[in-house]
Coordinates of C-alpha atoms in Angstrom, one line a residue:
M494 CA 96.5 79.0 124.9
H495 CA 93.1 78.9 126.5
H496 CA 92.4 81.5 129.1
F497 CA 90.0 80.9 132.1
G498 CA 89.5 83.1 135.3
V499 CA 89.4 80.9 138.7
E500 CA 89.6 81.7 142.4
V501 CA 91.2 79.3 144.4
S502 CA 92.6 79.4 148.2
W503 CA 95.8 77.9 149.3
K504 CA 96.9 77.2 152.8
V505 CA 100.0 79.6 153.4
P506 CA 102.9 77.0 154.3
T507 CA 104.0 77.0 158.2
G508 CA 106.7 79.7 158.5
K509 CA 106.1 81.5 155.2
T510 CA 105.2 85.0 154.8
E511 CA 102.4 85.9 152.2
M512 CA 105.1 87.4 149.8
E513 CA 107.2 84.1 150.2
F514 CA 104.3 82.0 149.4
R515 CA 103.8 84.1 146.2
D516 CA 107.2 83.8 145.0
M517 CA 107.0 80.0 145.8
Q518 CA 104.3 80.0 142.9
C519 CA 107.0 81.4 140.4
E520 CA 109.0 78.1 140.9
E521 CA 107.3 76.2 138.2
D522 CA 109.8 74.0 136.2
R523 CA 107.4 74.0 133.2
I524 CA 104.9 76.8 132.1
V525 CA 102.1 74.9 131.7
S526 CA 100.1 77.3 133.9
S527 CA 100.7 81.1 134.3
V528 CA 99.2 82.9 137.3
S529 CA 98.2 86.6 136.9
I530 CA 97.0 87.6 140.4
H531 CA 94.1 90.2 140.3
T532 CA 93.0 90.1 143.8
Y533 CA 94.0 88.2 147.5
T534 CA 92.9 88.2 150.7
H535 CA 94.1 86.9 154.1
A536 CA 91.5 84.9 156.0
E537 CA 92.9 82.7 158.8
G538 CA 96.0 81.7 157.3
T539 CA 94.4 81.3 153.7
V540 CA 95.5 83.4 150.5
N541 CA 92.7 83.5 148.2
L542 CA 94.1 84.1 144.7
H543 CA 92.0 85.3 141.5
F544 CA 93.9 84.3 138.5
V545 CA 94.0 83.6 134.8
S546 CA 95.6 80.3 133.7
F547 CA 97.1 79.7 130.3
S548 CA 96.9 76.2 129.4
E549 CA 99.9 75.8 127.3
D550 CA 102.6 77.7 125.8
T551 CA 102.1 77.6 121.9
V552 CA 105.1 78.8 119.5
I553 CA 104.0 79.5 116.0
V554 CA 106.8 79.2 113.2
T555 CA 105.7 80.0 109.3
G556 CA 107.7 79.6 106.3
F557 CA 106.8 80.9 103.0
G558 CA 105.6 78.9 99.8
P559 CA 107.2 79.2 96.3
F560 CA 107.6 82.4 94.4
G561 CA 109.8 84.0 91.5
D562 CA 113.1 81.9 91.3
H563 CA 112.4 80.2 94.6
K564 CA 110.4 77.3 93.3
I565 CA 111.4 75.4 96.4
N566 CA 111.4 77.9 99.2
A567 CA 114.2 77.6 101.7
S568 CA 112.2 79.0 104.6
W569 CA 109.3 76.3 104.3
E570 CA 111.9 73.6 103.8
T571 CA 113.8 74.5 106.9
V572 CA 110.5 75.3 109.0
K573 CA 109.2 71.9 108.2
L574 CA 112.0 70.1 109.9
L575 CA 111.5 71.8 113.1
P576 CA 109.2 69.3 114.5
S577 CA 111.9 66.5 114.4
L578 CA 114.1 68.5 116.7
N579 CA 112.4 67.9 119.8
I580 CA 111.7 71.6 120.5
E581 CA 108.2 70.7 122.2
E582 CA 109.9 68.4 124.6
E583 CA 113.1 70.7 125.3
F584 CA 111.5 74.0 125.6
G585 CA 108.1 72.8 127.2
V586 CA 106.0 74.4 124.3
K587 CA 103.6 73.3 121.6
L588 CA 105.1 73.9 118.4
I589 CA 102.8 74.7 115.3
I590 CA 104.2 75.2 111.9
H591 CA 102.3 76.9 108.9
E592 CA 103.1 77.5 105.3
I593 CA 102.2 81.0 104.0
P594 CA 101.4 81.4 100.2
V595 CA 103.2 84.5 99.0
T596 CA 100.0 86.5 98.4
Y597 CA 99.1 89.9 100.4
D598 CA 95.3 89.1 100.7
Y599 CA 96.2 85.5 102.3
V600 CA 98.6 87.3 105.0
A601 CA 96.3 90.1 105.6
E602 CA 93.5 87.5 106.2
N603 CA 95.1 84.6 107.7
V604 CA 98.0 85.7 109.8
P605 CA 95.5 87.6 112.3
M606 CA 93.4 84.5 112.4
L607 CA 96.6 82.3 113.4
W608 CA 97.0 84.8 116.5
K609 CA 93.2 84.6 117.3
E610 CA 93.0 80.8 117.0
H611 CA 96.1 80.0 118.9
E612 CA 96.8 83.0 121.1
P613 CA 100.6 82.3 120.9
M614 CA 103.3 83.1 123.4
L615 CA 105.6 83.6 120.3
V616 CA 105.2 83.9 116.6
V617 CA 108.5 83.6 114.5
H618 CA 108.0 84.1 110.6
V619 CA 110.9 82.9 108.6
G620 CA 111.5 84.1 105.0
V621 CA 114.1 83.4 102.2
S622 CA 116.5 86.2 100.9
S623 CA 119.0 85.8 98.3
L624 CA 121.1 88.4 99.9
A625 CA 121.5 86.6 103.1
S626 CA 124.5 84.7 104.1
G627 CA 123.4 83.2 107.4
L628 CA 120.4 83.8 109.7
T629 CA 119.1 87.4 109.7
L630 CA 117.1 88.8 112.5
E631 CA 115.1 91.5 111.2
V632 CA 114.8 94.5 113.7
Q633 CA 111.9 96.5 112.2
A634 CA 108.9 96.3 109.6
H635 CA 107.4 99.1 107.5
R636 CA 103.6 99.9 107.2
S637 CA 104.0 101.2 103.5
G638 CA 105.9 100.9 100.2
Y639 CA 104.7 97.4 99.0
C640 CA 104.9 97.9 95.4
R641 CA 106.1 94.7 94.3
Q642 CA 103.2 92.5 92.8
D643 CA 102.7 88.9 94.6
T644 CA 102.1 85.6 93.0
Q645 CA 98.6 86.6 92.0
G646 CA 100.0 90.0 90.4
K647 CA 98.4 92.1 93.0
V648 CA 99.8 94.8 95.4
P649 CA 97.8 96.1 98.6
P650 CA 95.6 98.9 98.3
R651 CA 97.9 102.0 98.4
N652 CA 100.7 99.8 98.8
E653 CA 100.3 99.8 102.4
I654 CA 99.0 98.0 105.4
S655 CA 95.6 99.3 106.2
S656 CA 95.4 97.8 109.9
G657 CA 98.6 99.7 110.8
K658 CA 99.0 103.3 112.2
A659 CA 102.8 103.6 112.9
E660 CA 104.9 103.8 110.0
V661 CA 107.5 101.5 111.6
I662 CA 107.2 98.9 114.3
Q663 CA 110.0 97.1 116.0
P664 CA 110.0 94.0 118.2
L665 CA 110.6 94.4 121.8
F666 CA 112.9 91.5 121.7
D667 CA 116.5 92.7 122.2
V668 CA 117.5 91.4 118.7
E669 CA 121.4 92.2 119.1
D670 CA 121.3 90.0 122.2
V671 CA 119.8 87.5 120.6
C672 CA 122.3 87.0 117.9
K673 CA 125.1 87.4 120.5
A674 CA 123.5 84.6 122.5
V675 CA 123.0 82.5 119.4
H676 CA 126.9 83.1 118.3
K677 CA 127.8 81.3 121.8
S678 CA 125.6 78.3 121.1
N679 CA 128.2 77.0 118.4
I680 CA 125.8 76.5 115.4
R681 CA 127.3 76.2 112.1
V682 CA 125.3 78.9 110.6
P683 CA 126.3 82.6 111.4
T684 CA 123.7 85.1 112.9
C685 CA 123.3 88.6 112.2
C686 CA 120.6 91.7 112.5
S687 CA 119.2 93.6 109.5
A688 CA 117.0 96.9 109.3
D689 CA 115.8 96.0 105.9
A690 CA 113.2 93.3 105.3
G691 CA 112.7 93.8 101.9
R692 CA 109.2 95.6 101.4
Y693 CA 107.7 92.5 100.0
L694 CA 105.6 89.6 101.6
C695 CA 108.3 89.0 104.2
E696 CA 108.2 92.5 105.6
F697 CA 104.3 92.6 105.0
T698 CA 104.0 89.7 107.2
Y699 CA 106.3 90.9 109.8
F700 CA 104.5 94.0 110.2
T701 CA 101.2 92.4 110.3
S702 CA 102.3 90.3 113.3
L703 CA 104.1 93.3 114.9
N704 CA 101.0 95.4 114.7
I705 CA 99.1 92.6 116.7
D706 CA 101.7 92.1 119.3
N707 CA 105.4 93.3 118.9
L708 CA 106.2 91.8 122.2
R709 CA 105.7 88.2 120.9
T710 CA 106.7 88.6 117.3
A711 CA 110.2 88.0 115.5
F712 CA 111.5 87.5 112.0
I713 CA 114.2 85.5 110.4
H714 CA 115.7 85.4 106.8
V715 CA 117.4 82.3 105.7
P716 CA 119.9 82.1 102.8
V717 CA 119.0 80.1 99.6
L718 CA 119.7 76.3 100.4
N719 CA 122.9 74.6 100.0
K720 CA 124.9 77.8 99.2
P721 CA 126.5 76.6 101.7
Y722 CA 124.1 75.4 104.5
S723 CA 121.4 72.8 104.1
A724 CA 117.7 72.9 105.3
A725 CA 119.1 70.9 108.5
D726 CA 121.8 73.5 109.3
L727 CA 119.3 76.2 109.0
A728 CA 116.6 74.3 111.1
E729 CA 119.4 73.7 114.1
G730 CA 120.0 77.5 113.8
I731 CA 116.5 78.6 113.9
K732 CA 115.9 76.2 117.0
A733 CA 118.9 78.0 118.6
I734 CA 117.1 81.2 118.1
L735 CA 114.0 79.9 119.4
R736 CA 115.9 78.9 122.8
V737 CA 117.0 82.4 123.1
L738 CA 113.6 84.0 122.3
I739 CA 111.8 81.9 124.5
Q740 CA 114.5 82.6 127.3
Q741 CA 113.8 86.2 126.9
L742 CA 110.2 86.0 127.1
R743 CA 110.3 83.7 130.3
A744 CA 112.8 86.1 131.8
R745 CA 110.5 89.0 131.4
Q746 CA 107.7 86.7 132.8
Q747 CA 109.7 86.1 135.9
D748 CA 110.3 89.8 136.4
N749 CA 106.5 90.3 136.0
C750 CA 106.2 87.3 138.5
L751 CA 108.5 89.2 141.1
N752 CA 106.4 92.3 140.6
N753 CA 103.2 90.2 141.5
D754 CA 102.0 90.3 138.0
V755 CA 102.4 87.2 136.4
C756 CA 103.9 83.9 137.8
S757 CA 105.7 81.8 135.1
V758 CA 109.2 80.4 134.8
K759 CA 110.9 77.7 132.7
S760 CA 114.6 77.3 132.0
V761 CA 115.5 76.1 128.6

């Protein structure tokens, strides 16, 4: 998303109060621009608004490359199907997918760069777990305890993430509500929550993004392919999760709008 400050003037529609007019700005069908009002003045029926506009809502979804016994990583095989599922058209977002090599150095350097380059509204990391029997949403990530070597035979210095201060970070999404909502969507793959993301590259990546913005970060573990769910099954499940996450974000934006902070609404 590209941010820019602008001051514009609109005529208050006849018969509308200033507050009613501001509320009208929250009724956009697509979030292709969000309005964060800083100052406004009345002058002969004109409202002057200074706002920050976001050109587009960007959603980044990542999967991981091969490692260990996972010569074909179910997470990337699933994620790379997402562009074919009409997510951009249905949700009104720009979808970016990215494959992450299973190395600590790559994550530490490149995940923050993804955030900086794209300024996304949402980042969802997807990893594979041999223990998963369905789609598993992780509810927390730890800063330390990364003792397992990556595909380059390395571990992080002191087995921890140097950029973090908190030992544990949780997303601000209501993860249990996400699971309940996805259950109602009648997807084939079951969904559950987990408090153990594995203390490997999955959790390392999750913490890295949560440390940047836990308001806009989520992590999903998928099971090994075809036991019994195909990549297509899992991709449909992730699409359903994305729908709910975006709904939660936009509901939060709507609440901000009603509090005269940010105007942006979209139904998906």
